[in-house]
mmCIF file of C-alpha atoms and ligand atoms in Angstrom:
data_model
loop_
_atom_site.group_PDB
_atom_site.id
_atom_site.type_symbol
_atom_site.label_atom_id
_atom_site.label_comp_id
_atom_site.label_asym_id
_atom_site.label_seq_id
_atom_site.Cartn_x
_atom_site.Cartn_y
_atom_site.Cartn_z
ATOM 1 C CA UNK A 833 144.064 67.215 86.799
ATOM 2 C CA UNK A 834 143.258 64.154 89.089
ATOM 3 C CA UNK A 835 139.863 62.791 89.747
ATOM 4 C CA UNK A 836 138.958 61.703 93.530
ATOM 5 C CA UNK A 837 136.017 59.834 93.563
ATOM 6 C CA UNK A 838 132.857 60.085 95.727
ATOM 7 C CA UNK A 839 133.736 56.775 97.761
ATOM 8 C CA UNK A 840 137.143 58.109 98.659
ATOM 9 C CA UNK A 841 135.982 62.023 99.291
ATOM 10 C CA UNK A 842 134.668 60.682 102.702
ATOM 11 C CA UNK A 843 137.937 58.887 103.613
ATOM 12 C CA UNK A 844 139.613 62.509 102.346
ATOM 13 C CA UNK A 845 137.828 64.564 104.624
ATOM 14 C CA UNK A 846 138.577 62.242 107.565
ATOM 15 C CA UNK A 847 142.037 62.761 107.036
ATOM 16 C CA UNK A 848 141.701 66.352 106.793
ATOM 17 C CA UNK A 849 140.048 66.625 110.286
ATOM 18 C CA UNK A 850 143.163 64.068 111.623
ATOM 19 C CA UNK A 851 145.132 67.397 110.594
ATOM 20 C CA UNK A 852 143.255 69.998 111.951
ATOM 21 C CA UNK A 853 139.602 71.837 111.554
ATOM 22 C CA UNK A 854 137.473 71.155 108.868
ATOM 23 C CA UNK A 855 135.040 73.925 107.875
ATOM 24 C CA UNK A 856 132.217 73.403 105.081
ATOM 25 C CA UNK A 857 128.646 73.912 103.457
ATOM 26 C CA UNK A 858 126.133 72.043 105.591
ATOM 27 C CA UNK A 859 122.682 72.082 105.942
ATOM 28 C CA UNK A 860 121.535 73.164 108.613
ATOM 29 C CA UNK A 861 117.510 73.618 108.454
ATOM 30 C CA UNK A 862 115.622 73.864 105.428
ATOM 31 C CA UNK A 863 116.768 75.624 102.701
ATOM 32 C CA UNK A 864 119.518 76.844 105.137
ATOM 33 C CA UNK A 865 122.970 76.302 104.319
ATOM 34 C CA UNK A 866 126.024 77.718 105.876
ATOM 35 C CA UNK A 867 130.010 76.661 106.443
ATOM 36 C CA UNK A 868 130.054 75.233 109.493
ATOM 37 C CA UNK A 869 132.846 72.974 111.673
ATOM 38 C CA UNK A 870 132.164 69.337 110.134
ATOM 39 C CA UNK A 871 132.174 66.370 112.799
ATOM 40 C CA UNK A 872 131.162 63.943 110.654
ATOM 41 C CA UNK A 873 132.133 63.780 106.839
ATOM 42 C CA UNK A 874 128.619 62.655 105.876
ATOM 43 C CA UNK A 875 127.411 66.279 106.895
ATOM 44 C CA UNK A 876 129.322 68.210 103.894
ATOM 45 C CA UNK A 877 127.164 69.315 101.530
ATOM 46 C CA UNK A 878 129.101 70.132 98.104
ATOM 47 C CA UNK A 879 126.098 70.682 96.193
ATOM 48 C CA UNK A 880 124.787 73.932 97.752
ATOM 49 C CA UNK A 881 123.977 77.035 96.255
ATOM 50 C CA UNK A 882 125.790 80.239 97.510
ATOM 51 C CA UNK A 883 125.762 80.415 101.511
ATOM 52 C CA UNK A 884 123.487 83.599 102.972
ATOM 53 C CA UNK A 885 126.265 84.406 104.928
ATOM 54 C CA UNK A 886 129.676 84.298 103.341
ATOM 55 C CA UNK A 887 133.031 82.267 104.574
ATOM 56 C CA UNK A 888 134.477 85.313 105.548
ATOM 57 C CA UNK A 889 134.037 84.791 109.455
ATOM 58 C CA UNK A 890 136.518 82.107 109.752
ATOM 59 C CA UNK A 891 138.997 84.677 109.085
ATOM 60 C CA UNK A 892 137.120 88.021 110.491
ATOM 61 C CA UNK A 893 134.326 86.788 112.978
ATOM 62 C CA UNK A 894 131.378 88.411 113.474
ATOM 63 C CA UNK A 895 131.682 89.227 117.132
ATOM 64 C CA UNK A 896 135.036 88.556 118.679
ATOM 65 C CA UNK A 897 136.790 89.277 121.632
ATOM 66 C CA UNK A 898 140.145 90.999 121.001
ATOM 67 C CA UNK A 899 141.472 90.791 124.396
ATOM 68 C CA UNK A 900 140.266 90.789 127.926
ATOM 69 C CA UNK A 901 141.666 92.835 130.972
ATOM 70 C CA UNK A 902 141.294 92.098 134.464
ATOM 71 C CA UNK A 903 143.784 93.720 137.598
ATOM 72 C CA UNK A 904 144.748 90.315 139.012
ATOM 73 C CA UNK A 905 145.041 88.586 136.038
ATOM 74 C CA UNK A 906 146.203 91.478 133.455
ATOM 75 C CA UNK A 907 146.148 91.216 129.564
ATOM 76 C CA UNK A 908 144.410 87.908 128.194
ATOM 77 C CA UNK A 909 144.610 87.804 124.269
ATOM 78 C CA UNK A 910 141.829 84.542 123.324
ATOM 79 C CA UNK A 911 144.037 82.146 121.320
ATOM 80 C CA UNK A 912 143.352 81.179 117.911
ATOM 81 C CA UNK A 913 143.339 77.362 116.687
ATOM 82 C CA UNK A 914 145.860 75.400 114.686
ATOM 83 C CA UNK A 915 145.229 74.420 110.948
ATOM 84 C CA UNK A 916 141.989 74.781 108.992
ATOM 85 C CA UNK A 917 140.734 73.390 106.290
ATOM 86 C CA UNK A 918 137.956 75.625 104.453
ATOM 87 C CA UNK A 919 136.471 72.902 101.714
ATOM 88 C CA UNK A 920 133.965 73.905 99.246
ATOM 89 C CA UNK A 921 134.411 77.365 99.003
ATOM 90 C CA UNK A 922 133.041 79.021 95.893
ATOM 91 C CA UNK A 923 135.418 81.211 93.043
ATOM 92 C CA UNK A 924 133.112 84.417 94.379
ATOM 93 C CA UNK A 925 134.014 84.180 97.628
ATOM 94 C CA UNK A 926 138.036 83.113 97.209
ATOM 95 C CA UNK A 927 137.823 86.301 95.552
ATOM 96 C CA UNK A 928 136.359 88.087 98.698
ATOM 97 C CA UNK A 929 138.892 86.287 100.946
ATOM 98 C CA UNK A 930 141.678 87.698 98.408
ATOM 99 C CA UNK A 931 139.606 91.400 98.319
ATOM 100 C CA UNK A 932 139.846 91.359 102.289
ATOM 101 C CA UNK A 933 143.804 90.391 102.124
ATOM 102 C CA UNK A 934 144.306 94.269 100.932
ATOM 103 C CA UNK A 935 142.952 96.295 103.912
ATOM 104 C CA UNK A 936 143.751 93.175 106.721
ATOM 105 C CA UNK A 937 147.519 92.041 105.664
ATOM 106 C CA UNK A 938 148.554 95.445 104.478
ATOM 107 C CA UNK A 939 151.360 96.655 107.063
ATOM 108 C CA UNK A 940 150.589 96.592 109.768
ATOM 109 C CA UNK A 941 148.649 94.054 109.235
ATOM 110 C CA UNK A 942 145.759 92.599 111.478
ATOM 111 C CA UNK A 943 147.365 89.658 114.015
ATOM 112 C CA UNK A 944 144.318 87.752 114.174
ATOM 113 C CA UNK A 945 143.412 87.999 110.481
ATOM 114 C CA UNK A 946 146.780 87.180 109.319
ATOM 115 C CA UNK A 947 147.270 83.763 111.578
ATOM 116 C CA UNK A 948 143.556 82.979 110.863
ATOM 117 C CA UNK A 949 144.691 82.930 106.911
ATOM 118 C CA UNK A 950 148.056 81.841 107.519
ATOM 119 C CA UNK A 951 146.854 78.742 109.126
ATOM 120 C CA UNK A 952 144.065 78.173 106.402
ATOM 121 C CA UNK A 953 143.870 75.849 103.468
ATOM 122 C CA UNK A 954 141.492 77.497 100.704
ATOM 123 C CA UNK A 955 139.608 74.380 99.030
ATOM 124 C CA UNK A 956 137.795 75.489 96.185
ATOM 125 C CA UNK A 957 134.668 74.049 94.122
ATOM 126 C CA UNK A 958 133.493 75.021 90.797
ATOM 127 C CA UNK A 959 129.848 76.146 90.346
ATOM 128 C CA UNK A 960 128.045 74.078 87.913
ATOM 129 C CA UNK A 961 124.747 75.794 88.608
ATOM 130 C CA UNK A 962 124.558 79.949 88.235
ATOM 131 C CA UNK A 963 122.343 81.856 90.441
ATOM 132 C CA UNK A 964 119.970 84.537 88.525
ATOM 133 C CA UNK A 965 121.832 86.984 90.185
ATOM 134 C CA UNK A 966 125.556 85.863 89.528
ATOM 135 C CA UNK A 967 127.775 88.381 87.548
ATOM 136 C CA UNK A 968 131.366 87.467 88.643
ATOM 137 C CA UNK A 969 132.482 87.224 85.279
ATOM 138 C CA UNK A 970 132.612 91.364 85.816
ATOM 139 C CA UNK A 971 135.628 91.306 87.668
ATOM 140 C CA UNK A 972 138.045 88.322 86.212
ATOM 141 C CA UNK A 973 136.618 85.387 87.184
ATOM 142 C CA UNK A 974 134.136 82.607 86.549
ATOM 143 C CA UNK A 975 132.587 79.660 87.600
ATOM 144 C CA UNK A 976 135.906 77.397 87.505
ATOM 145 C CA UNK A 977 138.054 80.373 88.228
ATOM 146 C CA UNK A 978 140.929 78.442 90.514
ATOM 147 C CA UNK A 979 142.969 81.385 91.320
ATOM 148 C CA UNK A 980 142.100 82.624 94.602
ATOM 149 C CA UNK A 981 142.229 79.005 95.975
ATOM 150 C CA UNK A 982 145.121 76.417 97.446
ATOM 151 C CA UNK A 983 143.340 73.575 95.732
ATOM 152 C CA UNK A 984 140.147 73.191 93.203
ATOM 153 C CA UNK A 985 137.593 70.908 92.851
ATOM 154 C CA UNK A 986 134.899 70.465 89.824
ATOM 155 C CA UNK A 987 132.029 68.408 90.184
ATOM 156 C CA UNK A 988 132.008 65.410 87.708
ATOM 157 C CA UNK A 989 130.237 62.813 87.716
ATOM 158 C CA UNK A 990 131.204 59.743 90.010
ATOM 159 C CA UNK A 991 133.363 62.114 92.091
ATOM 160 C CA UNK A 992 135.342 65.627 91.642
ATOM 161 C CA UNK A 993 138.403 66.778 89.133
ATOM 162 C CA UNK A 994 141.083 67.926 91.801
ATOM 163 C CA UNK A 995 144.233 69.991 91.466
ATOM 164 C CA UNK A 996 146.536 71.826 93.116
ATOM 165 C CA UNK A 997 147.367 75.292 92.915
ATOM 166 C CA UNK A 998 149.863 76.138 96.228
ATOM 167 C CA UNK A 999 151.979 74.109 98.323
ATOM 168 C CA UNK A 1000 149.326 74.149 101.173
ATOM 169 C CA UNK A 1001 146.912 72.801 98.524
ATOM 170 C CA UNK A 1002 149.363 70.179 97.304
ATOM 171 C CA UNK A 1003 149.594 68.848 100.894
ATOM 172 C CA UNK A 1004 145.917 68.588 101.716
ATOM 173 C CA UNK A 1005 145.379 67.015 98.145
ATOM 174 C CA UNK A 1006 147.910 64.373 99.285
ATOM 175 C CA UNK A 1007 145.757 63.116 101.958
ATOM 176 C CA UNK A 1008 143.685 61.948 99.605
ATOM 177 C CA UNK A 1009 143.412 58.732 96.977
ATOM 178 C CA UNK A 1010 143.491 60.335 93.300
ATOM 179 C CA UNK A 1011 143.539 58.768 90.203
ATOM 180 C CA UNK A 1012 144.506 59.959 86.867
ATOM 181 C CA UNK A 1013 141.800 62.135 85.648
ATOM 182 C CA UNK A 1014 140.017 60.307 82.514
ATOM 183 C CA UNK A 1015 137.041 62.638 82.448
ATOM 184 C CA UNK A 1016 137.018 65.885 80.455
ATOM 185 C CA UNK A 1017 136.348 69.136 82.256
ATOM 186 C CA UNK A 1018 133.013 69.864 81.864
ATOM 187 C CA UNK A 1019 131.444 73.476 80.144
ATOM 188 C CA UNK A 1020 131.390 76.119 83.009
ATOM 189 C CA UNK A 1021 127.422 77.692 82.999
ATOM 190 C CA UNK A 1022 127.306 80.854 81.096
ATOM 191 C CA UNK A 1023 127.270 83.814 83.587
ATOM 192 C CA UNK A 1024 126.116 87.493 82.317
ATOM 193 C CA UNK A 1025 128.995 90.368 82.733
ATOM 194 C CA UNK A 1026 128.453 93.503 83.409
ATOM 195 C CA UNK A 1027 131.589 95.732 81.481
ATOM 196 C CA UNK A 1028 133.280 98.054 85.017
ATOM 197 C CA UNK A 1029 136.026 99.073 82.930
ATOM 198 C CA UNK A 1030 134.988 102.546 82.961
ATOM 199 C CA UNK A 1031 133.048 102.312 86.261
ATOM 200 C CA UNK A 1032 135.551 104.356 88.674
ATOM 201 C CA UNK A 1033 136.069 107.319 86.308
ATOM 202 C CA UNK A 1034 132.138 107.889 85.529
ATOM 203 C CA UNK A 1035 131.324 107.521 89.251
ATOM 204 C CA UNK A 1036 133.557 110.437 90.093
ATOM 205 C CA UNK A 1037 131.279 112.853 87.709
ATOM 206 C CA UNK A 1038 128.586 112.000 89.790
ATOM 207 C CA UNK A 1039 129.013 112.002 93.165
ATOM 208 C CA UNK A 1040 126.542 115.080 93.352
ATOM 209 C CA UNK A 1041 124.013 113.709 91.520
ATOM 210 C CA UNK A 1042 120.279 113.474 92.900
ATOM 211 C CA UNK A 1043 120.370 109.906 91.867
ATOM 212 C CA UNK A 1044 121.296 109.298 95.590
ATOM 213 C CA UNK A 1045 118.824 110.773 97.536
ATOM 214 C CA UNK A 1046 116.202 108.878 94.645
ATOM 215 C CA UNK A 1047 117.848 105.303 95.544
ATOM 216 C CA UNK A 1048 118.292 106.069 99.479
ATOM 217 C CA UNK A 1049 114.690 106.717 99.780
ATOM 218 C CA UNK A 1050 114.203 103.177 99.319
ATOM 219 C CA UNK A 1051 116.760 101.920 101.319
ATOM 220 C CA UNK A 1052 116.234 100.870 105.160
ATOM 221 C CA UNK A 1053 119.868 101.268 106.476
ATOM 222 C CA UNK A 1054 119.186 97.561 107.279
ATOM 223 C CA UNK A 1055 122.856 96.707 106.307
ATOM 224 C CA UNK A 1056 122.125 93.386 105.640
ATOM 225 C CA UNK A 1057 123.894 94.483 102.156
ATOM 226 C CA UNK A 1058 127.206 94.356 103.963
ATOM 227 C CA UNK A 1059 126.580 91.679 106.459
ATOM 228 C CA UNK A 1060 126.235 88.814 103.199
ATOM 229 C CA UNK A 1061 128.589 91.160 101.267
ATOM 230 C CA UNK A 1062 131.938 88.581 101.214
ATOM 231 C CA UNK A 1063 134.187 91.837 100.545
ATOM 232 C CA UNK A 1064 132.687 94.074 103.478
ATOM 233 C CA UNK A 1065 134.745 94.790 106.162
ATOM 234 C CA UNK A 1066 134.028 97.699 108.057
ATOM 235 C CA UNK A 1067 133.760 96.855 111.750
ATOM 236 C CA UNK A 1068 133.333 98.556 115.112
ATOM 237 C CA UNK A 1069 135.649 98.149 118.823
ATOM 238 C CA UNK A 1070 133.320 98.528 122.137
ATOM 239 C CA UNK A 1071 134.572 97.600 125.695
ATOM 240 C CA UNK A 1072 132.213 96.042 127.719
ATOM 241 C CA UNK A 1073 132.874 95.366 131.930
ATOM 242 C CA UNK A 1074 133.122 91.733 132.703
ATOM 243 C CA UNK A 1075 133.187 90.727 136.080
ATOM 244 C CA UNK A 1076 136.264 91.460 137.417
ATOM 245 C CA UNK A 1077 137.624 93.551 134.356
ATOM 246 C CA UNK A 1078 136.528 94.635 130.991
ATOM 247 C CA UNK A 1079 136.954 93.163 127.371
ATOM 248 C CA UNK A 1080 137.196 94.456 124.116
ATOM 249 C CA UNK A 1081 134.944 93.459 121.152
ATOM 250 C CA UNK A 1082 135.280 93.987 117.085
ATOM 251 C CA UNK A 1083 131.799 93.247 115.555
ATOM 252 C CA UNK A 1084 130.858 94.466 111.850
ATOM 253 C CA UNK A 1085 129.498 97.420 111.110
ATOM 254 C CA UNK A 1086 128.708 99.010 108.147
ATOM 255 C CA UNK A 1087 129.029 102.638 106.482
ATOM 256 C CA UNK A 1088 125.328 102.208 106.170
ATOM 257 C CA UNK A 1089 125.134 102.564 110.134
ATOM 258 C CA UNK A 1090 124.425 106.054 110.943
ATOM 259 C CA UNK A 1091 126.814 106.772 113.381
ATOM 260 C CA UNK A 1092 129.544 105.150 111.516
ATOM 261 C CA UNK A 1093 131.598 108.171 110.192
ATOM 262 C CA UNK A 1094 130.906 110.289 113.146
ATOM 263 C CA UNK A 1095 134.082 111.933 114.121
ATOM 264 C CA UNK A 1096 135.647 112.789 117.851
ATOM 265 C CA UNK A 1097 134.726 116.350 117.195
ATOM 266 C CA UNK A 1098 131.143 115.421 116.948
ATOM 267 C CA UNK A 1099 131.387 115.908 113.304
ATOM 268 C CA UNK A 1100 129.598 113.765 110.891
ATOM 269 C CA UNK A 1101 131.082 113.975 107.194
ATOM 270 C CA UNK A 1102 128.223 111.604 106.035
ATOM 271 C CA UNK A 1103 124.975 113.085 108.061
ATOM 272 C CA UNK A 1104 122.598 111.886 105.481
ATOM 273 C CA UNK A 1105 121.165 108.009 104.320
ATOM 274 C CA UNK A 1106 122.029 109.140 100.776
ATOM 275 C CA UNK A 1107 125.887 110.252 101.220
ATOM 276 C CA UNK A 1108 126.006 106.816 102.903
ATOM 277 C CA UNK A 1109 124.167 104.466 100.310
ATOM 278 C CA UNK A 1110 126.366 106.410 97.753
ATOM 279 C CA UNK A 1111 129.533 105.855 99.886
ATOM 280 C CA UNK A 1112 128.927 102.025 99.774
ATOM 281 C CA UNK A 1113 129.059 102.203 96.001
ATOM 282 C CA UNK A 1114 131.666 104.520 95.348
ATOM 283 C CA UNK A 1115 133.920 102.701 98.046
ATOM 284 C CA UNK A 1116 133.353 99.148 95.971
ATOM 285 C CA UNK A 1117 134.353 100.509 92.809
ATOM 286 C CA UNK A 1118 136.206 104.026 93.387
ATOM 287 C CA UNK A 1119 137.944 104.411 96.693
ATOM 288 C CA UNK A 1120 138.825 100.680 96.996
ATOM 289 C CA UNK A 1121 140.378 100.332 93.126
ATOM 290 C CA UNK A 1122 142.150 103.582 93.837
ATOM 291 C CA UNK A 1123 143.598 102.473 96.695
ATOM 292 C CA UNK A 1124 144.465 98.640 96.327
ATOM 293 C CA UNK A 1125 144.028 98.381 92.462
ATOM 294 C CA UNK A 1126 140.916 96.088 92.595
ATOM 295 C CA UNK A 1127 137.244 96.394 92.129
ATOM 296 C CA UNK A 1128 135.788 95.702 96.289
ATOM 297 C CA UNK A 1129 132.972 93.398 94.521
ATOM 298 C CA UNK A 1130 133.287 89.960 93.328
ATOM 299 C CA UNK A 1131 129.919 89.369 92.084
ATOM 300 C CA UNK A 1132 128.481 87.002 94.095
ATOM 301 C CA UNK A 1133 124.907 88.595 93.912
ATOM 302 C CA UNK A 1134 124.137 88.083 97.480
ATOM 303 C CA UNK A 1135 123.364 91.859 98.075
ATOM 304 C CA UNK A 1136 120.836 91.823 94.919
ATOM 305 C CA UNK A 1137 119.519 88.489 96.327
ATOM 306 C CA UNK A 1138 118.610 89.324 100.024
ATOM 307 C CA UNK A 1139 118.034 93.438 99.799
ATOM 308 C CA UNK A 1140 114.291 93.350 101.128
ATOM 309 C CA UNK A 1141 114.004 96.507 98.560
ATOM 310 C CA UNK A 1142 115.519 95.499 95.925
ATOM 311 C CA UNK A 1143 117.955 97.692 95.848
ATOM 312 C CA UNK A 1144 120.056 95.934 93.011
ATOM 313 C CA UNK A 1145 123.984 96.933 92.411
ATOM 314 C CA UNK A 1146 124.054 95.746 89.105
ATOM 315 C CA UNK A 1147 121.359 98.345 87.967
ATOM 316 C CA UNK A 1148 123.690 101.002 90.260
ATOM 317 C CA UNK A 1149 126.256 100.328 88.420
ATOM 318 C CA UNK A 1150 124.679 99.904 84.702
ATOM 319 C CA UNK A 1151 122.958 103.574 85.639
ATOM 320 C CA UNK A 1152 126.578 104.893 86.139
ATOM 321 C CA UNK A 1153 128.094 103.686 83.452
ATOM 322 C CA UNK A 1154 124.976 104.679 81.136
ATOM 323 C CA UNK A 1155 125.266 108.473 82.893
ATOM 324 C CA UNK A 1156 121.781 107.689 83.729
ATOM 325 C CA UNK A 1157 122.655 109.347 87.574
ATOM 326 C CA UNK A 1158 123.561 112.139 86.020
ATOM 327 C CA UNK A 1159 122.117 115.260 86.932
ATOM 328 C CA UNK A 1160 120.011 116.660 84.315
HETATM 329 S S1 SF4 B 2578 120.178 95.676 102.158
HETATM 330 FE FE1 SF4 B 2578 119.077 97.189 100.873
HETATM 331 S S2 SF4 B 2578 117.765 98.297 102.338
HETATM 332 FE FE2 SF4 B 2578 119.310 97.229 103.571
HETATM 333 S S3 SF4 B 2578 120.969 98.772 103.810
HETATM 334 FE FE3 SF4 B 2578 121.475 97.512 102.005
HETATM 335 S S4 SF4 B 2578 120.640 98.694 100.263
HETATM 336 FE FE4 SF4 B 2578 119.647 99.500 102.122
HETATM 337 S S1 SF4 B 2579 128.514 94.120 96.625
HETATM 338 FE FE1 SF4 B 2579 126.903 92.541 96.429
HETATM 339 S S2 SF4 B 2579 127.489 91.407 94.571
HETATM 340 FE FE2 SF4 B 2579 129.299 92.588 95.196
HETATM 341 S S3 SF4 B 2579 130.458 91.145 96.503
HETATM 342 FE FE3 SF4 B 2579 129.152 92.360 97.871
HETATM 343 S S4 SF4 B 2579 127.286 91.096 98.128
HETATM 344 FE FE4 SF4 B 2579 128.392 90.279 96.344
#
């Protein structure tokens, strides 16, 4: 471990943005926080609580244009920037970024994804505060959990313990002034754990339970669950005319969305709000595991935190592994 000190993090991050983009936490209205470009070091705000809105749109924007057509000028694919540095991002959302890998660098993978991540330095900072509703500790890591990130920093005081993990985080660490660390790494706060072991096998007894249509009564179909979900990654493709063509647009979407399953036949396979709240469970921790060996969650709480009814997927989950949606 090395130890970079407040006085030279400043003179670090100018470097960085000498290389390429930087993108961090910064405030930007009260009690808002979100990872934005940084112009000016002084701006970054490594003492933030989790962002509303996860890091996952530098590398799968909310709205973007795919391409653009036009008869006199023909295909037009919008380019995508040199190097990026992504500084302060927390262990939960790493973990996202490394969920979202699966379905966007699997072959074929995603062009836009893939350069967006191949270009990107992960920067990583420990949480020395927990949120009341942080359970990452469910699914492998913690709040110093380094693994999903090029380089790591924990808050100390007088400055940050650094390391390396990956090349790429070996040469944006080298930008910097470090010293030998002489400061012990501090105790992680304690972070409740839910046990998912058994999760994926339970939910398949109950896909038919009433226990659905109970929870989707409450729910709106708001899918702000997926929008602050750093693991979501459904999206839809529209074309819209522009004036002297047309372009194509991805924006997210959600399996909450009614028309979101609905087939070129006309068919809907998921017609009702319940078979879609369930499917946003089961997908997490069923399909997903099944299919790329991982749990789709990383317990960041931000679904539990901004649901405006509470709908809370640790009690989903602790009422499928207690067989409580069973049917009776
Ligand atoms: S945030 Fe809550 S109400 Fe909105 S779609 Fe998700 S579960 Fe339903
Ligand atoms: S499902 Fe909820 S707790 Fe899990 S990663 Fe998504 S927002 Fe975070």
């Amino acid at each position: 471990m090395k130890f970079i000190s407040d006085k030279n993090l400043r003179k670090w991050l100018e470097s960085l943005m000498g290389i390429g983009s930087l993108i961090a936490p910064m405030d930007l209205g009260p009690g808002l926080t979100l990872f934005s470009q940084i112009r000016d070091p002084g701006d970054v705000n490594l003492e933030y609580e989790t962002t509303p809105i996860p890091p996952k749109d530098l590398f799968f924007p909310s709205s973007e244009a795919l391409f653009r057509f036009s008869p006199s000028r023909g295909y037009e694919i919008p380019e995508i920037d040199g190097e990026a540095f992504l500084l302060g991002i927390r262990p939960c959302d790493a973990l996202g970024i490394r969920l979202m890998d699966f379905p966007f660098l699997s072959e074929p993978a995603d062009p836009r994804y893939e350069r967006r991540r191949r270009r990107t330095t992960l920067i990583g900072l420990g949480c020395i505060k927990a949120r009341p509703e942080c359970f990452c500790t469910s699914f492998g890591i913690g709040p110093f959990d380094a693994s999903n990130a090029d380089a790591f920093l924990i808050p100390v005081k007088g400055g940050f313990l650094a390391e390396a993990r990956t090349e790429k985080g070996a040469k944006a660490l080298a930008a910097a002034e470090l010293e030998e660390a002489s400061i012990p790494i501090p105790k992680p706060p304690e972070v409740p754990s839910i046990d998912v072991g058994a999760v994926r096998e339970v939910a398949l007894s109950l896909f038919n339970s009433p226990y659905w249509e109970r929870l989707a009564d409450r729910c709106l179909s708001c899918k702000l669950c997926a929008y602050v979900c750093p693991s979501c990654y459904c999206f839809d493709i529209r074309d819209y005319p522009i004036r002297d063509g047309a372009e194509r647009i991805r924006s997210w979407d959600s399996c909450q969305s009614p028309l979101f399953s609905r087939q070129a036949s006309g068919y809907d396979p998921r017609q009702t709000k319940a078979s879609r709240l369930r499917n946003r469970f089961y997908h997490k921790f069923s399909y997903f595991p099944g299919e790329f060996g991982a749990f789709g969650c990383t317990g960041c709480g931000r679904c539990v935190r901004y649901c405006p009814v509470n709908i809370d997927v640790r009690e989903v989950l602790l009422a499928i592994l207690r067989g409580e949606a069973k049917v009776a």
